[in-house]
XYZ file of C-alpha atoms in Angstrom:
532
model
C -10.354 -10.696 -25.416
C -8.435 -12.025 -22.426
C -8.600 -14.642 -20.122
C -11.092 -12.449 -17.778
C -13.748 -12.201 -20.874
C -14.127 -16.110 -20.455
C -16.507 -15.808 -17.889
C -14.928 -14.468 -14.968
C -16.025 -10.656 -14.565
C -18.202 -10.499 -18.452
C -21.494 -9.053 -18.301
C -21.283 -5.513 -17.089
C -23.533 -3.272 -19.621
C -23.239 -1.224 -22.593
C -19.537 -1.191 -23.852
C -17.990 2.618 -23.665
C -14.758 3.954 -24.250
C -12.296 4.569 -20.916
C -9.372 6.333 -20.365
C -7.448 5.070 -17.324
C -5.102 7.546 -15.899
C -1.995 6.005 -14.090
C 0.077 3.010 -14.365
C 0.240 1.904 -10.563
C -1.529 -1.434 -9.595
C -5.052 0.131 -9.119
C -4.803 1.702 -12.601
C -3.552 -1.740 -14.435
C -6.001 -3.761 -12.644
C -8.772 -1.150 -13.276
C -8.175 -1.306 -17.062
C -7.988 -5.001 -17.160
C -11.114 -5.596 -15.048
C -13.013 -2.851 -17.501
C -11.629 -4.281 -20.754
C -12.433 -7.704 -19.518
C -15.892 -6.628 -19.130
C -16.083 -5.379 -22.514
C -15.087 -1.896 -22.565
C -12.491 -0.139 -24.997
C -9.831 0.977 -22.665
C -6.771 2.980 -22.946
C -4.149 3.365 -20.144
C -1.917 6.626 -19.780
C 0.977 6.395 -17.419
C 3.715 9.322 -17.795
C 6.807 7.463 -16.668
C 8.529 4.741 -18.963
C 7.399 1.500 -17.030
C 4.196 0.378 -15.026
C 3.934 -0.002 -11.607
C 3.786 3.339 -9.836
C 4.550 3.156 -6.090
C 5.122 -0.466 -6.762
C 8.241 -0.122 -9.216
C 11.410 -1.739 -9.565
C 14.798 -0.915 -10.128
C 17.623 -2.801 -11.763
C 21.275 -1.943 -11.338
C 24.878 -4.292 -11.791
C 22.753 -7.602 -11.132
C 20.463 -6.425 -8.081
C 16.962 -6.208 -8.513
C 15.060 -3.969 -5.926
C 11.333 -3.605 -5.196
C 11.279 0.395 -4.755
C 8.102 0.661 -2.842
C 5.847 -2.425 -1.216
C 7.631 -5.357 -0.286
C 5.010 -7.087 2.162
C 2.499 -9.437 0.580
C -0.402 -9.730 2.991
C -3.901 -10.210 2.585
C -3.048 -13.352 0.076
C -6.807 -14.047 -0.416
C -7.277 -10.387 -2.015
C -4.869 -11.007 -4.362
C -6.049 -14.271 -5.444
C -9.467 -12.750 -5.850
C -8.375 -10.173 -8.159
C -6.706 -12.651 -10.179
C -9.813 -14.734 -10.173
C -11.802 -11.888 -11.418
C -9.558 -11.954 -14.396
C -9.672 -15.963 -15.138
C -6.678 -16.965 -13.374
C -5.502 -17.554 -9.818
C -2.482 -16.313 -7.821
C -1.227 -19.946 -7.498
C -1.011 -19.815 -11.489
C 0.625 -16.492 -11.845
C 3.085 -16.325 -8.814
C 5.728 -18.663 -6.933
C 4.548 -17.968 -3.280
C 6.917 -18.714 -0.675
C 5.917 -18.700 2.775
C 8.361 -16.644 5.262
C 9.404 -18.512 8.473
C 9.934 -16.499 10.351
C 7.446 -13.460 9.392
C 9.896 -11.205 10.409
C 12.895 -10.199 12.956
C 12.631 -7.333 15.418
C 15.403 -5.453 16.845
C 14.643 -3.324 20.031
C 17.352 -0.869 22.022
C 18.828 -2.795 24.898
C 16.931 -6.324 24.358
C 17.924 -9.307 22.248
C 15.983 -9.664 18.449
C 12.918 -11.460 18.353
C 12.075 -13.507 15.439
C 7.805 -13.300 14.844
C 6.581 -16.563 13.846
C 3.046 -16.815 12.396
C 0.359 -18.914 13.647
C -2.060 -18.816 16.051
C -0.247 -21.427 18.608
C 3.064 -20.032 17.890
C 1.993 -16.331 18.342
C 0.501 -17.229 21.383
C 3.387 -19.020 22.844
C 5.809 -16.383 21.887
C 3.820 -13.639 23.726
C 3.060 -15.593 26.919
C 7.128 -16.546 26.995
C 7.559 -12.733 27.275
C 4.704 -11.969 29.434
C 3.157 -14.102 31.649
C -0.962 -13.749 30.909
C -0.146 -12.281 27.548
C -0.739 -15.585 25.366
C -4.346 -15.294 26.323
C -4.845 -11.892 25.617
C -3.333 -12.324 22.390
C -5.622 -14.865 21.608
C -8.836 -12.573 22.536
C -6.980 -9.521 20.398
C -6.671 -12.144 17.520
C -10.148 -13.225 17.789
C -11.545 -9.754 17.739
C -8.861 -9.067 14.763
C -10.460 -11.885 12.649
C -14.059 -11.132 13.635
C -13.385 -7.561 12.475
C -11.773 -8.217 9.429
C -14.526 -10.772 8.279
C -17.116 -8.165 8.978
C -15.036 -5.629 6.942
C -14.483 -7.933 4.178
C -18.099 -8.684 3.943
C -19.688 -5.326 4.262
C -17.243 -2.516 4.170
C -14.003 -2.664 1.961
C -16.050 -4.026 -1.043
C -18.395 -0.997 -1.042
C -18.497 2.716 -2.172
C -21.182 3.476 0.309
C -23.263 4.600 -2.259
C -25.983 2.305 -0.620
C -27.606 2.541 2.928
C -26.961 -0.833 3.396
C -23.296 -0.088 3.730
C -24.078 1.885 6.680
C -26.256 -0.455 8.636
C -25.664 -3.998 7.247
C -27.678 -6.796 8.780
C -25.064 -8.908 10.594
C -23.275 -5.460 11.830
C -26.233 -4.431 13.909
C -25.166 -7.307 16.137
C -21.610 -5.663 15.881
C -22.195 -2.125 16.182
C -21.501 -1.770 19.963
C -18.188 -3.269 19.434
C -17.642 -0.995 16.272
C -18.118 1.742 17.873
C -15.846 0.930 21.136
C -13.314 0.286 18.010
C -13.869 3.553 16.540
C -13.885 5.613 19.429
C -10.227 4.872 20.904
C -7.080 4.693 19.128
C -5.226 1.344 18.130
C -2.398 2.468 21.079
C -5.186 2.791 23.717
C -6.616 -0.704 22.635
C -3.221 -2.476 22.665
C -1.499 -0.919 25.991
C -4.786 -1.902 28.000
C -3.861 -5.355 27.250
C -0.332 -5.616 27.111
C 2.614 -4.496 29.240
C 5.646 -5.258 27.863
C 6.880 -2.630 25.401
C 8.224 -5.200 23.058
C 4.883 -6.642 22.477
C 3.004 -3.537 22.726
C 5.349 -2.412 19.552
C 4.939 -5.234 17.484
C 0.782 -5.034 17.845
C 0.975 -1.369 16.923
C 3.882 -0.974 14.214
C 0.849 -2.154 11.442
C -0.280 1.782 12.173
C 2.675 2.922 10.023
C 1.117 0.567 7.204
C -1.508 3.023 7.111
C 0.174 6.139 7.025
C -0.575 7.063 10.632
C 0.630 6.550 14.343
C -0.684 4.128 16.608
C -2.209 7.072 18.507
C -4.088 8.431 14.976
C -5.210 4.960 13.835
C -8.756 3.820 14.964
C -8.749 0.555 16.973
C -10.610 -0.692 14.292
C -7.259 -1.275 12.693
C -6.187 -3.940 14.889
C -7.439 -6.311 12.412
C -4.250 -5.994 10.460
C -2.488 -8.281 13.012
C -4.632 -11.363 11.897
C -2.702 -11.058 8.808
C 0.885 -11.353 9.927
C 0.320 -13.178 13.270
C -2.604 -15.576 12.208
C -2.498 -16.048 8.624
C 1.259 -15.538 7.916
C 3.453 -13.404 5.811
C 4.080 -14.669 2.046
C 6.947 -13.686 -0.866
C 6.395 -13.780 -4.461
C 9.654 -15.036 -5.669
C 11.209 -12.539 -7.859
C 9.805 -9.503 -5.906
C 6.601 -7.506 -5.887
C 7.369 -6.488 -9.268
C 6.536 -9.957 -10.636
C 2.768 -8.915 -9.234
C 2.985 -6.003 -11.592
C 4.146 -7.925 -14.479
C 1.186 -10.693 -14.099
C -1.748 -7.997 -13.886
C 0.031 -5.972 -16.557
C 0.139 -9.273 -18.881
C -3.660 -9.877 -17.988
C -4.460 -6.129 -19.132
C -2.625 -6.614 -22.375
C -4.221 -9.525 -22.835
C -8.049 -8.318 -22.309
C -7.420 -5.594 -24.908
C -5.916 -2.853 -22.983
C -3.972 -0.274 -24.909
C -0.918 0.917 -22.950
C 0.693 4.494 -23.368
C 3.693 4.815 -21.318
C 5.761 7.967 -21.447
C 2.498 9.606 -21.899
C 1.165 12.400 -19.482
C -2.123 13.633 -19.065
C -2.670 17.539 -18.700
C -6.059 17.721 -18.116
C -9.606 16.057 -17.538
C -11.652 17.649 -19.972
C -15.258 18.181 -18.621
C -18.250 19.933 -20.594
C -20.884 21.117 -17.639
C -21.014 18.434 -15.287
C -19.763 15.298 -17.476
C -16.266 14.503 -18.765
C -15.629 14.507 -22.466
C -11.920 13.103 -22.752
C -8.481 14.197 -21.568
C -5.950 16.406 -22.900
C -2.652 14.397 -23.083
C 1.016 15.100 -24.336
C 2.101 13.032 -26.977
C 5.872 13.484 -28.437
C 5.989 16.956 -26.629
C 2.452 18.013 -28.552
C -0.826 18.296 -26.561
C -3.972 16.668 -27.945
C -7.497 16.287 -26.753
C -8.744 12.909 -27.034
C -12.527 12.030 -26.358
C -13.385 9.245 -23.980
C -16.768 8.504 -22.562
C -15.650 7.874 -18.944
C -12.042 8.501 -17.134
C -10.706 6.545 -13.996
C -8.094 8.683 -12.503
C -5.763 6.108 -10.432
C -3.216 8.840 -9.751
C -3.181 10.720 -6.474
C -6.213 12.301 -5.906
C -4.957 15.841 -4.781
C -3.030 15.675 -8.066
C -6.354 15.117 -10.025
C -7.892 18.187 -8.028
C -5.678 20.829 -8.413
C -3.647 20.055 -11.411
C -6.190 17.997 -13.761
C -9.759 19.190 -13.070
C -11.326 22.586 -13.481
C -11.854 24.150 -10.384
C -15.469 23.627 -10.566
C -15.230 19.775 -10.975
C -12.839 19.426 -7.811
C -14.179 16.576 -5.203
C -12.392 18.667 -2.450
C -11.894 22.480 -1.656
C -8.378 23.337 -1.180
C -9.235 24.434 2.454
C -10.125 20.570 2.894
C -6.685 19.563 1.622
C -5.080 22.123 3.647
C -6.789 20.498 6.847
C -6.194 17.093 6.034
C -3.264 14.564 6.779
C -1.121 13.550 4.415
C 0.242 10.488 5.997
C 3.823 9.730 6.678
C 6.742 10.350 4.204
C 9.833 8.305 3.670
C 13.285 8.168 2.884
C 14.329 5.161 1.066
C 17.817 3.508 0.421
C 18.456 0.381 -2.100
C 21.785 -0.885 -1.128
C 23.825 -3.431 -2.795
C 25.850 -5.191 0.019
C 28.955 -7.273 -0.126
C 29.016 -10.153 1.805
C 26.384 -11.825 3.990
C 24.507 -10.151 6.710
C 23.270 -13.729 8.641
C 21.529 -11.628 11.481
C 19.113 -10.497 9.429
C 15.930 -11.718 8.091
C 13.523 -11.329 4.972
C 11.743 -8.583 6.751
C 13.027 -6.597 9.680
C 11.807 -3.804 11.916
C 14.333 -1.951 14.307
C 12.650 -0.114 16.764
C 13.971 2.810 19.090
C 13.000 2.819 22.917
C 11.249 5.794 22.853
C 9.341 5.342 19.461
C 6.519 7.727 20.886
C 9.007 10.295 20.004
C 9.620 9.082 16.685
C 5.799 9.475 15.914
C 5.847 12.736 17.906
C 8.438 13.896 15.357
C 6.614 12.838 12.226
C 3.061 14.092 13.106
C 3.631 16.734 15.723
C 2.884 20.576 15.479
C 6.392 21.027 14.381
C 7.502 18.257 12.240
C 11.054 17.097 12.224
C 13.204 14.167 10.757
C 13.413 11.926 13.953
C 17.050 11.052 15.235
C 17.337 8.249 16.076
C 14.602 6.759 14.311
C 12.618 3.350 14.270
C 12.698 1.912 10.432
C 11.882 -1.117 8.436
C 14.836 -3.033 6.686
C 14.131 -5.762 3.798
C 16.501 -8.294 2.699
C 14.784 -10.448 0.101
C 18.343 -12.024 -0.930
C 17.333 -14.004 2.600
C 14.886 -15.800 0.468
C 15.609 -15.439 -3.222
C 18.710 -15.548 -4.559
C 17.575 -14.053 -8.011
C 17.750 -10.667 -6.352
C 21.259 -10.222 -6.005
C 24.665 -11.313 -7.395
C 26.324 -14.428 -5.818
C 28.115 -13.586 -2.428
C 25.928 -10.111 -1.808
C 22.818 -9.007 -0.376
C 20.058 -6.870 -1.530
C 19.078 -4.430 1.044
C 16.190 -2.027 1.107
C 15.563 0.546 3.853
C 12.507 2.600 4.694
C 12.755 5.110 7.409
C 9.653 6.926 8.157
C 9.687 10.700 8.055
C 7.316 14.010 8.066
C 5.594 14.133 4.454
C 7.586 17.213 3.651
C 9.086 17.461 0.097
C 11.661 20.150 1.666
C 13.560 17.100 3.014
C 14.773 16.830 -0.609
C 15.424 13.921 -3.189
C 17.564 11.165 -3.397
C 20.545 10.091 -5.597
C 23.094 7.570 -6.575
C 26.031 6.738 -4.834
C 25.398 9.507 -2.001
C 24.277 12.497 -4.551
C 20.888 12.923 -2.775
C 19.875 15.985 -0.587
C 22.251 16.302 2.237
C 19.743 15.545 5.017
C 18.356 12.469 2.600
C 21.617 10.723 3.146
C 21.936 11.743 6.660
C 18.934 9.877 7.095
C 20.672 6.772 5.166
C 23.879 6.891 6.943
C 22.309 6.819 10.268
C 20.044 3.776 9.592
C 22.967 1.720 7.889
C 24.817 2.681 11.070
C 22.141 1.578 13.280
C 21.377 -1.724 11.193
C 25.286 -2.675 11.377
C 25.113 -2.433 15.316
C 21.932 -4.396 15.516
C 23.216 -7.299 12.563
C 26.904 -7.117 14.174
C 28.388 -6.256 10.957
C 30.134 -2.941 11.971
C 31.954 -2.816 8.546
C 28.781 -2.547 7.162
C 28.796 0.777 5.657
C 32.306 0.044 3.781
C 30.550 -3.143 2.224
C 27.653 -1.202 0.602
C 28.797 -1.325 -3.487
C 25.558 0.110 -4.573
C 23.449 2.894 -3.296
C 20.347 4.481 -4.197
C 18.174 6.872 -2.038
C 14.856 8.324 -2.337
C 13.266 11.256 -0.961
C 9.785 12.869 -0.142
C 10.670 15.293 -3.170
C 11.073 12.464 -5.303
C 7.629 11.096 -4.434
C 6.082 14.340 -5.331
C 7.959 14.811 -8.304
C 7.724 11.272 -9.720
C 4.244 10.344 -8.527
C 2.516 13.468 -8.462
C 2.253 12.200 -4.202
C 0.549 15.114 -2.047
C 2.984 16.621 -0.088
C 5.492 13.704 -0.788
C 3.514 11.034 1.478
C 4.993 7.675 0.598
C 1.720 6.039 0.980
C -1.337 8.329 0.920
C -3.488 10.169 2.835
C -3.479 8.551 6.667
C -6.172 6.166 7.952
C -7.323 8.290 10.930
C -11.055 8.394 11.872
C -12.063 11.477 9.613
C -9.936 9.909 6.645
C -11.145 6.265 6.717
C -14.409 4.338 5.146
C -17.025 6.566 3.503
C -15.107 9.889 4.881
C -11.937 8.690 2.753
C -13.602 9.453 -0.513
C -15.588 7.965 -3.363
C -15.289 5.787 -6.231
C -17.831 7.740 -8.612
C -17.185 11.575 -8.700
C -20.112 13.593 -6.883
C -19.628 16.162 -9.218
C -18.671 14.738 -12.768
C -20.446 12.055 -14.794
C -18.408 9.576 -15.905
C -15.327 10.430 -13.685
C -14.158 7.653 -11.330
C -11.062 7.123 -8.782
C -9.043 4.248 -8.065
C -5.853 4.138 -5.781
C -4.601 4.261 -2.505
C -5.914 8.044 -2.077
C -9.651 6.908 -2.398
C -11.325 4.159 -0.832
C -10.624 1.707 0.575
C -7.383 2.774 1.274
C -3.493 2.312 1.440
C -1.462 -0.883 0.362
C -1.893 -3.040 -2.356
C -4.471 -5.165 -1.391
C -6.720 -2.037 -0.899
C -5.565 -0.613 -4.473
C -6.561 -3.996 -6.162
C -10.281 -3.597 -4.166
C -10.266 0.096 -5.302
C -10.099 -1.502 -8.863
C -13.037 -3.796 -8.435
C -15.218 -0.849 -6.864
C -14.776 0.630 -9.991
C -15.930 -2.386 -12.145
C -18.645 -2.227 -9.537
C -19.458 1.244 -10.104
C -19.487 0.899 -14.038
C -21.890 -1.992 -13.568
C -23.969 0.008 -11.253
C -23.744 -2.850 -8.804
C -24.483 -1.400 -5.043
C -23.763 -4.791 -2.987
C -21.466 -4.412 -0.487
C -19.205 -7.512 -0.544
C -16.566 -8.882 -3.234
C -17.982 -9.927 -6.567
C -18.600 -13.474 -6.825
C -16.117 -15.903 -8.554
C -14.672 -19.014 -8.400
C -13.665 -19.670 -4.724
C -10.654 -17.880 -3.722
C -7.637 -19.496 -2.066
C -7.036 -18.607 1.602
C -3.241 -19.160 2.397
C -3.267 -20.393 5.960
């Protein structure tokens, strides 16, 4: 038994033999928590490495995170580590970013966004008179909403009526109803007129796989993470977070099987009896008491489970919103790019046209496109050779595998490579580096077809189903299967949702479900550290 068994989470009930499917962070942490709680756990991952969307690619002295690159909600990471008997401070070398990020606009000077209430309020006031006070009120509401969500909604699987009408939430119901009844775009545009400020407060919708017009105003709570709390970076990249949890899982006794795809979840009547797994080209039935599927829920429904055991019908999936797709690029660049910061957002003037292209009735690749550029070499010298920059680009596109796959050195699908070429050209202009395309010495691209093939991601979605009103909270999914005893779900495609922090919480929800714990808040552990 590992550190978690020393008292952080132990005490959960009778031991069972558990298969965890999927080696993303939700699968890793689910396995670690269950093993630390006394269960016999085996983790199955079809790829050679753990991490899932939070992958890593090393090439020619460059080290790239191939997925998530923002370290937000640090108290959630710390809480997960504490459940396993350690802390984020002990496991990670966390660096506070200042500025938190830089925003490039069409026809306006770039803006360095600094965290902390006073700095953010002063910055907004300097751009739009009166906006400082309105931002303070906006952030007060965001912080209040997040506290309520953390106490009552994020850490529950909604299996108990208490989750729907918690005591303190009764006082908040009118405000919650208003936030659920309007969009994030409507909320922000009702308080701010400068288009730059509107974009800064609405861009978190992209983290939710949605557009500001589709995401409920409830999600304005995300502004407290970057503007109030600040943005951190784990030195070495997000891959070190995966490494830390993987080590803790191994120490807790988890048996990890990579390059071992699971082909079926085996069901007898209404109960799981094991899995059908491929080992060295041969199919083997293996018996387990319980199965945790931490892979894409659409893949579980349509490829792993028999039809009678599916959580959702094919008709349901056809009506659902898969969220945004993405074209990614990992670029090694010769020389420096001093105009870029660690995190950079590039917004087009008419970004509504971007969202219309992605989520409209006839989806298409936006051109010009808003996009995100991460340059961790601005903070961390270990991610690139001396005299070079590490550049990661993410361009939101429709969730459509037909856009194609990426490749090495321009060998990807024509549309994928064209999206990257346009993003490089736009970044070159904003960064005052017209020779940027010629300075790229390493190039790897990823398209929606790669997400579908490598991650079994539904329709090539980059993040998971969009957080629309119909696909959030108890409408998003369940931790415990409604149809099959012994089957549980974790990850970005179920509750509570998209992003590494939500995946960590989904793993804790699995542990609570195993224990029969229907409480609405986090499991008690030693005091978690909030990075303020």
